[in-house]
PDB file of C-alpha atoms and ligand atoms in Angstrom:
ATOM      1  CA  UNK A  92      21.452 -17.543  25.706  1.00 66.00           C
ATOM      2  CA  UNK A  93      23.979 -15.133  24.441  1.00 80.00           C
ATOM      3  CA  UNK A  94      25.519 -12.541  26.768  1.00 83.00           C
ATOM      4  CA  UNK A  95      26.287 -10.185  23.986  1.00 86.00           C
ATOM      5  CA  UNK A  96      30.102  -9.770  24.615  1.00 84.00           C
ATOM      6  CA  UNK A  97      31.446  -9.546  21.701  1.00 82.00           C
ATOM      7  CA  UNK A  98      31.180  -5.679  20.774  1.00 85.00           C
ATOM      8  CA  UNK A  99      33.534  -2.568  21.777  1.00 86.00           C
ATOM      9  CA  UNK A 100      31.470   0.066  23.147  1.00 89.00           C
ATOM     10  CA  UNK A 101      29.442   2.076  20.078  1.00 92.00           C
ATOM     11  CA  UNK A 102      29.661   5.545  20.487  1.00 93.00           C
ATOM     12  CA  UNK A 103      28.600   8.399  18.543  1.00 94.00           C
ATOM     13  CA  UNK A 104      32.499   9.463  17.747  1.00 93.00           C
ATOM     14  CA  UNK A 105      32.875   5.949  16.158  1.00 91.00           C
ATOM     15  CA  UNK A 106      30.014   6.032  13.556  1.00 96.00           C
ATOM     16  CA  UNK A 107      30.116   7.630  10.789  1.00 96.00           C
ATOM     17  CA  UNK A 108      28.540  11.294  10.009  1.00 96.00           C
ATOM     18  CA  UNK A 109      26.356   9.923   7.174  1.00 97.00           C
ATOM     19  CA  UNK A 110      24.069   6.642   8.509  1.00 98.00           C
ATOM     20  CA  UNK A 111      24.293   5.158   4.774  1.00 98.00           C
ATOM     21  CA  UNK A 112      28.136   4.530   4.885  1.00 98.00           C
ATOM     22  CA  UNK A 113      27.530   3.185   8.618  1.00 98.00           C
ATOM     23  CA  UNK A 114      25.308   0.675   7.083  1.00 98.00           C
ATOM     24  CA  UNK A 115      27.684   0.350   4.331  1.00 98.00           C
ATOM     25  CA  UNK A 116      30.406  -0.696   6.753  1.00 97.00           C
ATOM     26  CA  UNK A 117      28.260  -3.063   8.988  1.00 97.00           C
ATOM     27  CA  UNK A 118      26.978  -5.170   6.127  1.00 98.00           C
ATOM     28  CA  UNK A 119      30.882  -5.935   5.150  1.00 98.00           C
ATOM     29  CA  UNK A 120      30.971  -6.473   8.558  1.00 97.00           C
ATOM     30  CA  UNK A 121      28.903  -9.144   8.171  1.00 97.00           C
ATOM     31  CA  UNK A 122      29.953 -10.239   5.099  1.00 98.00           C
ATOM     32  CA  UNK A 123      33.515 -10.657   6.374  1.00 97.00           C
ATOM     33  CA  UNK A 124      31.824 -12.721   9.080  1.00 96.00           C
ATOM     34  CA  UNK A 125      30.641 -15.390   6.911  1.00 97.00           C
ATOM     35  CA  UNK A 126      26.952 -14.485   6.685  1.00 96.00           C
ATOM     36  CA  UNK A 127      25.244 -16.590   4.599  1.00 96.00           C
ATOM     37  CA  UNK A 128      22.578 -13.879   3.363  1.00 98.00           C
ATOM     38  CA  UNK A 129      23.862 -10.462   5.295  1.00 98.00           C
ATOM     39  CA  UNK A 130      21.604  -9.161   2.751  1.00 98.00           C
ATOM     40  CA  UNK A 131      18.787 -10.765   3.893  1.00 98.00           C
ATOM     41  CA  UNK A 132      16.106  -7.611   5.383  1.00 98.00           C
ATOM     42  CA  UNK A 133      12.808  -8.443   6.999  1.00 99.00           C
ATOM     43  CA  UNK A 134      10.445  -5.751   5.409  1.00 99.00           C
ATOM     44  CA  UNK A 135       7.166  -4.616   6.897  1.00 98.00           C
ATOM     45  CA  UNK A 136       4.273  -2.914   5.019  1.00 98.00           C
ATOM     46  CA  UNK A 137       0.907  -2.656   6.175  1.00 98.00           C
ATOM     47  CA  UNK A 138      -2.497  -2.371   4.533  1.00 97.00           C
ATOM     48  CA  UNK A 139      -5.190   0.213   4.344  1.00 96.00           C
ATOM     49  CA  UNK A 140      -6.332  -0.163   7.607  1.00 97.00           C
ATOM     50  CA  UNK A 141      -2.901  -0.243   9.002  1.00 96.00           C
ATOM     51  CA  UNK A 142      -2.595  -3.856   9.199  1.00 98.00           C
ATOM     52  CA  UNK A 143       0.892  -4.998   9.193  1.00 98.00           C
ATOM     53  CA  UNK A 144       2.693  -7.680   6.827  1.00 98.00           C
ATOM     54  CA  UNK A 145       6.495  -8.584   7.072  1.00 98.00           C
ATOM     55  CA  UNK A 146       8.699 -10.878   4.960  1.00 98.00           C
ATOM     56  CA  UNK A 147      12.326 -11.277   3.822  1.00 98.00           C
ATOM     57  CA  UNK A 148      13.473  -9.729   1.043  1.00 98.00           C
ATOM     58  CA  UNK A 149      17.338  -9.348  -0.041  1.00 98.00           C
ATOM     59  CA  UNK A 150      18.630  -5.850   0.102  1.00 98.00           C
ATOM     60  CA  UNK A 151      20.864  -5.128  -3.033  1.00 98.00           C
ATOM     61  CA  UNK A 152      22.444  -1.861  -2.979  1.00 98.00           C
ATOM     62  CA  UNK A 153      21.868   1.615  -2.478  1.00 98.00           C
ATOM     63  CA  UNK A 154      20.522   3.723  -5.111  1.00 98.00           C
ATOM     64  CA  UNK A 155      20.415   7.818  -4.644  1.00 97.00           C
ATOM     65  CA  UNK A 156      20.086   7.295  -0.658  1.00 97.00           C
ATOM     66  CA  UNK A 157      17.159   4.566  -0.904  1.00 98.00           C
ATOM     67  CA  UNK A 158      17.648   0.852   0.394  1.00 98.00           C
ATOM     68  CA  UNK A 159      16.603  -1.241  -3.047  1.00 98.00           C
ATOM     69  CA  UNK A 160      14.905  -4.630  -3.351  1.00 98.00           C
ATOM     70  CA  UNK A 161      13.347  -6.430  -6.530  1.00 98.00           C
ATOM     71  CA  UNK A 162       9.977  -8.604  -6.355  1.00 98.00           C
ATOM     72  CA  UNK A 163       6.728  -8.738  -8.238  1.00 98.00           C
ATOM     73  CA  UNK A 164       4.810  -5.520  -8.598  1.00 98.00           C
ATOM     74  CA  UNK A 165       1.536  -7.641  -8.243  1.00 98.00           C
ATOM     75  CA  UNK A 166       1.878  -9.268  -4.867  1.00 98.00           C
ATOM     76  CA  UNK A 167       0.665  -8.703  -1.111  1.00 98.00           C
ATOM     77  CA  UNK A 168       3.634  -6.215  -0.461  1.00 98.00           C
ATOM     78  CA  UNK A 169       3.210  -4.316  -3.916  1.00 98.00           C
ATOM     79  CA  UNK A 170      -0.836  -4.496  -3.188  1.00 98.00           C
ATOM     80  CA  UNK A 171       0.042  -2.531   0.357  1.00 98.00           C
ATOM     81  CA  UNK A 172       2.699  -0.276  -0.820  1.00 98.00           C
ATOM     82  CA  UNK A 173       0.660   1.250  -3.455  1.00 98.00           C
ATOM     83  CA  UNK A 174      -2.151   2.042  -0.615  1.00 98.00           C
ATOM     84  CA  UNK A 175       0.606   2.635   2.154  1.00 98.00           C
ATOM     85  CA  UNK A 176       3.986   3.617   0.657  1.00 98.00           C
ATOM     86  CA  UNK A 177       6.156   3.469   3.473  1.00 98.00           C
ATOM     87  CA  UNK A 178       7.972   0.946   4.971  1.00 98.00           C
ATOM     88  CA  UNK A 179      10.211  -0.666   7.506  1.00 98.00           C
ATOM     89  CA  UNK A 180      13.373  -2.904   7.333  1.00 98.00           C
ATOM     90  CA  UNK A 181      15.795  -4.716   9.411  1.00 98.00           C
ATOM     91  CA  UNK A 182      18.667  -6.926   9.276  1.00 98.00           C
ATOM     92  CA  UNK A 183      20.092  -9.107  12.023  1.00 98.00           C
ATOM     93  CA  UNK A 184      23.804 -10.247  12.042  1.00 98.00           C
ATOM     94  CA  UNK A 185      23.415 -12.788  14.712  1.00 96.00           C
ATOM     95  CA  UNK A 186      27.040 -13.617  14.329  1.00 95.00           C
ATOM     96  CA  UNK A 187      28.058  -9.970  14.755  1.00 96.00           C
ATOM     97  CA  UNK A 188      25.369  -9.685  17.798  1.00 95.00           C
ATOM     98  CA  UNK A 189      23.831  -6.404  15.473  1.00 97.00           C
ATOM     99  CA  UNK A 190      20.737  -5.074  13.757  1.00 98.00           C
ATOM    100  CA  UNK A 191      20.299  -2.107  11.805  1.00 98.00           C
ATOM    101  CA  UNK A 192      16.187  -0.594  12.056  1.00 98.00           C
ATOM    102  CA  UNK A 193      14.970   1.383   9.050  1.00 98.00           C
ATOM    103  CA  UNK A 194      11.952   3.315   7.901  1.00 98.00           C
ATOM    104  CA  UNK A 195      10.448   5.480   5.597  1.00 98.00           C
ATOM    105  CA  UNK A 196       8.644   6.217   2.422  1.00 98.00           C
ATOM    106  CA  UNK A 197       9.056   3.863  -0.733  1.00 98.00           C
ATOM    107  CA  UNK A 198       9.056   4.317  -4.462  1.00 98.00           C
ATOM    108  CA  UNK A 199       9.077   1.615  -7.462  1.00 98.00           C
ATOM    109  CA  UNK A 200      12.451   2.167  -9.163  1.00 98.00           C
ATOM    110  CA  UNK A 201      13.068   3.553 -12.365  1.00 98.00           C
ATOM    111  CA  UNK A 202      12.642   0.629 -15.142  1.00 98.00           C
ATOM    112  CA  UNK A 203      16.093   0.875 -16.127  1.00 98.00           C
ATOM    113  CA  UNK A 204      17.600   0.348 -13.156  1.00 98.00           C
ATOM    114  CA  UNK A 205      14.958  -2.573 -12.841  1.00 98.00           C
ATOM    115  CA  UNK A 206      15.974  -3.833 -16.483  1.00 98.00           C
ATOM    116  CA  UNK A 207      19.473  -3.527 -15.477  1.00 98.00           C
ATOM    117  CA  UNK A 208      19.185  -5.582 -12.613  1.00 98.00           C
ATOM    118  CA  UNK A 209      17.193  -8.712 -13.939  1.00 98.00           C
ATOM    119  CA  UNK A 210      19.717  -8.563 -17.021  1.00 98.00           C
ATOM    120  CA  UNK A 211      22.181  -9.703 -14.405  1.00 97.00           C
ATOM    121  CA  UNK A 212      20.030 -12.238 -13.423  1.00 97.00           C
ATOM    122  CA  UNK A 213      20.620 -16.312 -13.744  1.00 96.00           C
ATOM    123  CA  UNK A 214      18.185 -17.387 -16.607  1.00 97.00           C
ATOM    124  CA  UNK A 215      16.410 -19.672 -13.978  1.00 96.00           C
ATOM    125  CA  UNK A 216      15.575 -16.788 -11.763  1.00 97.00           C
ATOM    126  CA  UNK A 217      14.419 -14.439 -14.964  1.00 98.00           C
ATOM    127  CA  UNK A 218      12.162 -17.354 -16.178  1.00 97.00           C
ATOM    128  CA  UNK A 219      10.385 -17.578 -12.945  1.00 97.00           C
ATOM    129  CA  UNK A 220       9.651 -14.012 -12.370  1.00 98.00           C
ATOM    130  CA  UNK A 221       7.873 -14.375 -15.620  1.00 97.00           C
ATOM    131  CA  UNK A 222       6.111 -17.581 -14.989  1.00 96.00           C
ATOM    132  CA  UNK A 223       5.314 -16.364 -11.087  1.00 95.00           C
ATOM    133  CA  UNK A 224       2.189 -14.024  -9.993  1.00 95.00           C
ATOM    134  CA  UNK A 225       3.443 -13.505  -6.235  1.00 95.00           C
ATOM    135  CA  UNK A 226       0.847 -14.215  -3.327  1.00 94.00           C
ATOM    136  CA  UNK A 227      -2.002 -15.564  -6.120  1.00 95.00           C
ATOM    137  CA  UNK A 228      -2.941 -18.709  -5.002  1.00 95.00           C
ATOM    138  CA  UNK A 229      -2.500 -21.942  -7.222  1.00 95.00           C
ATOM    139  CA  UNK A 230      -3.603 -25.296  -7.470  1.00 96.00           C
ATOM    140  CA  UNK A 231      -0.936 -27.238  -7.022  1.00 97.00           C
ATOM    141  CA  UNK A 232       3.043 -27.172  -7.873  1.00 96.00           C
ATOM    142  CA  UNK A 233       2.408 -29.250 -11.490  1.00 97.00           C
ATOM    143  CA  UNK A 234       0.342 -25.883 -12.731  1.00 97.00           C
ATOM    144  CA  UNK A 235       3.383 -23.844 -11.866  1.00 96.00           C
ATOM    145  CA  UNK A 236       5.718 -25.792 -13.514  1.00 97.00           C
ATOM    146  CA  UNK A 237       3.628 -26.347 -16.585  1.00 97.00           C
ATOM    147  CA  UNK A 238       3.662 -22.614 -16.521  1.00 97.00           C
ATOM    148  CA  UNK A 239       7.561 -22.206 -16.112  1.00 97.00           C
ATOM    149  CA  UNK A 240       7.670 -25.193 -19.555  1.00 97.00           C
ATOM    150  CA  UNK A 241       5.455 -22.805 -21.489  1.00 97.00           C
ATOM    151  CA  UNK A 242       7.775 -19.414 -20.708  1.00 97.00           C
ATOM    152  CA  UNK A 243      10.736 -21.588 -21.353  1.00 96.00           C
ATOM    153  CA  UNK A 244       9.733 -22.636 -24.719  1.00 96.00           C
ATOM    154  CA  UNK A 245       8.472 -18.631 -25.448  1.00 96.00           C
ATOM    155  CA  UNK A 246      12.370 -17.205 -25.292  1.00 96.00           C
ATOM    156  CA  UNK A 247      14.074 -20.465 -26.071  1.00 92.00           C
ATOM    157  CA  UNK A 248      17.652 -19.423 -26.197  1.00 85.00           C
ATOM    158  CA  UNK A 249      16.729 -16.121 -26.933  1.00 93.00           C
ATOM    159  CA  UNK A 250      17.622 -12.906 -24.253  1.00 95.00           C
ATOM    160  CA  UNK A 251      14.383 -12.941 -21.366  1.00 97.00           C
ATOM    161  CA  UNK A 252      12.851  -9.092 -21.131  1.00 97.00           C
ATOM    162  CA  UNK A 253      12.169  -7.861 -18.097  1.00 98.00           C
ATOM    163  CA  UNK A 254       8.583  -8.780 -17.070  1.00 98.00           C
ATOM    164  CA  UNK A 255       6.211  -5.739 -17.006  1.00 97.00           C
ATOM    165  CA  UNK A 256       4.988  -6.783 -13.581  1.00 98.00           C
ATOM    166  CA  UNK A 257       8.489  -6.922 -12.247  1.00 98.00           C
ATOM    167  CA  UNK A 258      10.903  -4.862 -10.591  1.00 98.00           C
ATOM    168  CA  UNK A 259      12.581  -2.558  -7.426  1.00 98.00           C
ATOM    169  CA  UNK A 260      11.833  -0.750  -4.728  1.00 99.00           C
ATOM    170  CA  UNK A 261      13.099   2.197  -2.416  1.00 98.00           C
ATOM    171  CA  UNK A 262      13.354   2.865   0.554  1.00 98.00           C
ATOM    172  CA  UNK A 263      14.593   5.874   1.997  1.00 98.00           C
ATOM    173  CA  UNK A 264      15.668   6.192   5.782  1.00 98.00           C
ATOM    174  CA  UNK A 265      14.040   8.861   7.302  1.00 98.00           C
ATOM    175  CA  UNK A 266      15.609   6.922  10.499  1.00 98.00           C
ATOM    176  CA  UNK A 267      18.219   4.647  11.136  1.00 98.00           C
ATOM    177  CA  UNK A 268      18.744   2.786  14.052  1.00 98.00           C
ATOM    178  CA  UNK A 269      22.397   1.146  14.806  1.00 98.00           C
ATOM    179  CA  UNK A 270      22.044  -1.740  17.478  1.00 97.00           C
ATOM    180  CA  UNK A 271      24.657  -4.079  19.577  1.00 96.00           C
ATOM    181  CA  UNK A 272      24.817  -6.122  21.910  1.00 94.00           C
ATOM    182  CA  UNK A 273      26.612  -5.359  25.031  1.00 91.00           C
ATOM    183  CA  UNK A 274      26.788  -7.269  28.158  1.00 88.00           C
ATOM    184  CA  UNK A 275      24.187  -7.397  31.034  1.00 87.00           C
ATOM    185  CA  UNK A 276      22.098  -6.356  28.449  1.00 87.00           C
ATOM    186  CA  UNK A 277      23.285  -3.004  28.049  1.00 90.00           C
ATOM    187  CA  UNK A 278      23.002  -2.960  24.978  1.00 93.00           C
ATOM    188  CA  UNK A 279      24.220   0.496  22.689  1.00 95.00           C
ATOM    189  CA  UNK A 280      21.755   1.835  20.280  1.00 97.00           C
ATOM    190  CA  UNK A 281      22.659   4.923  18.267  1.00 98.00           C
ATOM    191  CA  UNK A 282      19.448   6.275  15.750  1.00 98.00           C
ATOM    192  CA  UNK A 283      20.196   8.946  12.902  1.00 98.00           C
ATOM    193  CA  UNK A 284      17.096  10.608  12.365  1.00 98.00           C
ATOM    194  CA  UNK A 285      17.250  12.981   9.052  1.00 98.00           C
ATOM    195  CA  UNK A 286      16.760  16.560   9.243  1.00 97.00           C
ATOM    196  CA  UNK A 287      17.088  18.308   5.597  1.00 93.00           C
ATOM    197  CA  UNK A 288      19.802  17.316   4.202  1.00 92.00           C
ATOM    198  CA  UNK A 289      21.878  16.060   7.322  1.00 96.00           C
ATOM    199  CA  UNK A 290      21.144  13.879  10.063  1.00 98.00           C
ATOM    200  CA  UNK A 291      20.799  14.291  13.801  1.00 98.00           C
ATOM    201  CA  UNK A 292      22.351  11.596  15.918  1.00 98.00           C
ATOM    202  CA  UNK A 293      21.387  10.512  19.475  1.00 97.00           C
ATOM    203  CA  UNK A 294      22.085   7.955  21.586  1.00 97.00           C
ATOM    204  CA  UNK A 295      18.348   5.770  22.890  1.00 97.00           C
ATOM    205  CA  UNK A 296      17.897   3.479  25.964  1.00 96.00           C
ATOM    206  CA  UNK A 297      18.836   0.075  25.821  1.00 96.00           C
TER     207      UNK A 297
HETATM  208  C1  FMN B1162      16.298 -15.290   2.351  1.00 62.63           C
HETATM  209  C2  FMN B1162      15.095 -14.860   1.551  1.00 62.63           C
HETATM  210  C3  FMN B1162      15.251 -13.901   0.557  1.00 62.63           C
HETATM  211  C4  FMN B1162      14.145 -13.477  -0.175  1.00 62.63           C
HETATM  212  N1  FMN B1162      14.322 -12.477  -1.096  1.00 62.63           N
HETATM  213  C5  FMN B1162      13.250 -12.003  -1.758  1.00 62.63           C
HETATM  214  C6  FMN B1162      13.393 -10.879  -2.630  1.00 62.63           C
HETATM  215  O1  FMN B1162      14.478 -10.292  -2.787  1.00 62.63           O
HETATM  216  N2  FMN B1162      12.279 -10.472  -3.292  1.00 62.63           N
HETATM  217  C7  FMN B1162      11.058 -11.061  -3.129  1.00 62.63           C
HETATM  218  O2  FMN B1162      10.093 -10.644  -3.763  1.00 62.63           O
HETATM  219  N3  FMN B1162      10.896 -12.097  -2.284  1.00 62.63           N
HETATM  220  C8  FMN B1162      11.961 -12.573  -1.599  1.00 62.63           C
HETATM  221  N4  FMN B1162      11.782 -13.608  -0.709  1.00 62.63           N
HETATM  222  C9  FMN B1162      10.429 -14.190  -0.537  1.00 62.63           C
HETATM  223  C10 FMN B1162       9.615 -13.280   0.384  1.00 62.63           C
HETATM  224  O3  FMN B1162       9.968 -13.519   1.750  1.00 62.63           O
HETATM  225  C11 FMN B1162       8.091 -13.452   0.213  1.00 62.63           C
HETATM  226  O4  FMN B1162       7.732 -14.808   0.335  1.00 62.63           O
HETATM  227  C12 FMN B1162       7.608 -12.941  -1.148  1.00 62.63           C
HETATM  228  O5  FMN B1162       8.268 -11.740  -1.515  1.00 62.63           O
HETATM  229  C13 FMN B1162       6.112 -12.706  -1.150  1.00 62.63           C
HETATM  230  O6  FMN B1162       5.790 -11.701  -0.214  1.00 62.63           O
HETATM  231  P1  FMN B1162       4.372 -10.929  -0.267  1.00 62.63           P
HETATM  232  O7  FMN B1162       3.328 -11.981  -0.471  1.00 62.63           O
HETATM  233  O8  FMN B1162       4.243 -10.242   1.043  1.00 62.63           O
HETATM  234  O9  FMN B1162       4.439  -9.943  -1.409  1.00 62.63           O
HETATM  235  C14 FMN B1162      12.869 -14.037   0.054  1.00 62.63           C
HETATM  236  C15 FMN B1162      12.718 -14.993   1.066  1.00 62.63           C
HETATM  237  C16 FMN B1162      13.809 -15.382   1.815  1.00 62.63           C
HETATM  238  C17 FMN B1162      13.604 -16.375   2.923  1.00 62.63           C
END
């Protein structure tokens, strides 16, 4: 069991005024630290009848003050985010004993910011968002691949569109919640919370 050590006190002077370049400076935090994925966000959406859903999804950049991620427009989280478009999100640096909390509303990104993206994709992973439909249920792995031949053989050696069912997300903060561990579990936990264009900071309970 940890004992959370690790961390100089966090206090409000130390943070920055705007939450996004706090986040900004945690993940190379983590990066530096030799995260494997410090991307790496668990994302909860929830259905119509407020039923909540969470998975992993890999954060990749910040686009006009949103939190972006790519996946397939048809599947479970794309199903409850056009019913329910808001989210949450957090990342855990276990080696850095800190998590960030984040929620808001969500959007689908502009398609050429999506197209932009999954041009910088490896071929493998372009191929397979075509030859994918996230969350549908298949018969077995050998129906997938035979799927994955018959997109191969479509673009050959030719450039691979973006897939029409494809593409990013949003998310934009209206909190943000800056956690670390501290001994004795004391732990410090600062949460911007916006308010027009700025933020209000306060300090919550461990
Ligand atoms: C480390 C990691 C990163 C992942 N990154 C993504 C991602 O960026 N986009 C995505 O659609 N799924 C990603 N997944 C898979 C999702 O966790 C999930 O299985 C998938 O998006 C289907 O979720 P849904 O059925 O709720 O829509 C990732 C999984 C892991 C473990």
């Amino acid at each position: 069991m940890s004992q959370y050590t690790k961390n100089p006190p966090l206090n409000v002077d130390d943070v920055a005024a705007d939450p996004l370049e706090q986040f900004l400076r945690w993940l190379e935090d983590a990066r530096a630290a030799g995260m494997i994925e410090p991307g790496a966000m668990a994302l909860a959406t929830a259905d119509a009848q407020a039923r909540p859903s969470l998975r992993i999804v890999l954060f990749k950049g910040l686009h006009e003050g949103a939190f972006t991620f790519y996946t397939d427009y048809r599947g479970r989280k794309a199903q409850e985010l056009a019913v329910n478009p808001v989210a949450a999100a957090t990342f855990w640096w276990d080696r850095l004993e800190r998590q960030v909390r984040i929620e808001g509303p969500i959007h689908p990104l502009p398609r050429a910011l999506s197209a932009a993206y999954f041009a910088t994709r490896y071929r493998g992973s372009q191929l397979a968002a075509h030859a994918s439909r996230q969350s549908s249920v298949v018969r077995d792995r050998s129906e997938l691949d035979a799927r994955l031949a018959e997109i191969e053989a479509r673009y050959a050696d030719g450039p691979v569109p973006l897939p029409e069912h494809w593409g990013g997300y949003g998310l934009t903060p209206q909190h943000i919640e800056f956690w670390q561990g501290r001994g004795g579990r004391f732990h410090d936990r600062l949460r911007y919370a916006r308010e027009g264009s700025t933020w209000r900071l306060e300090r919550l309970e461990p």
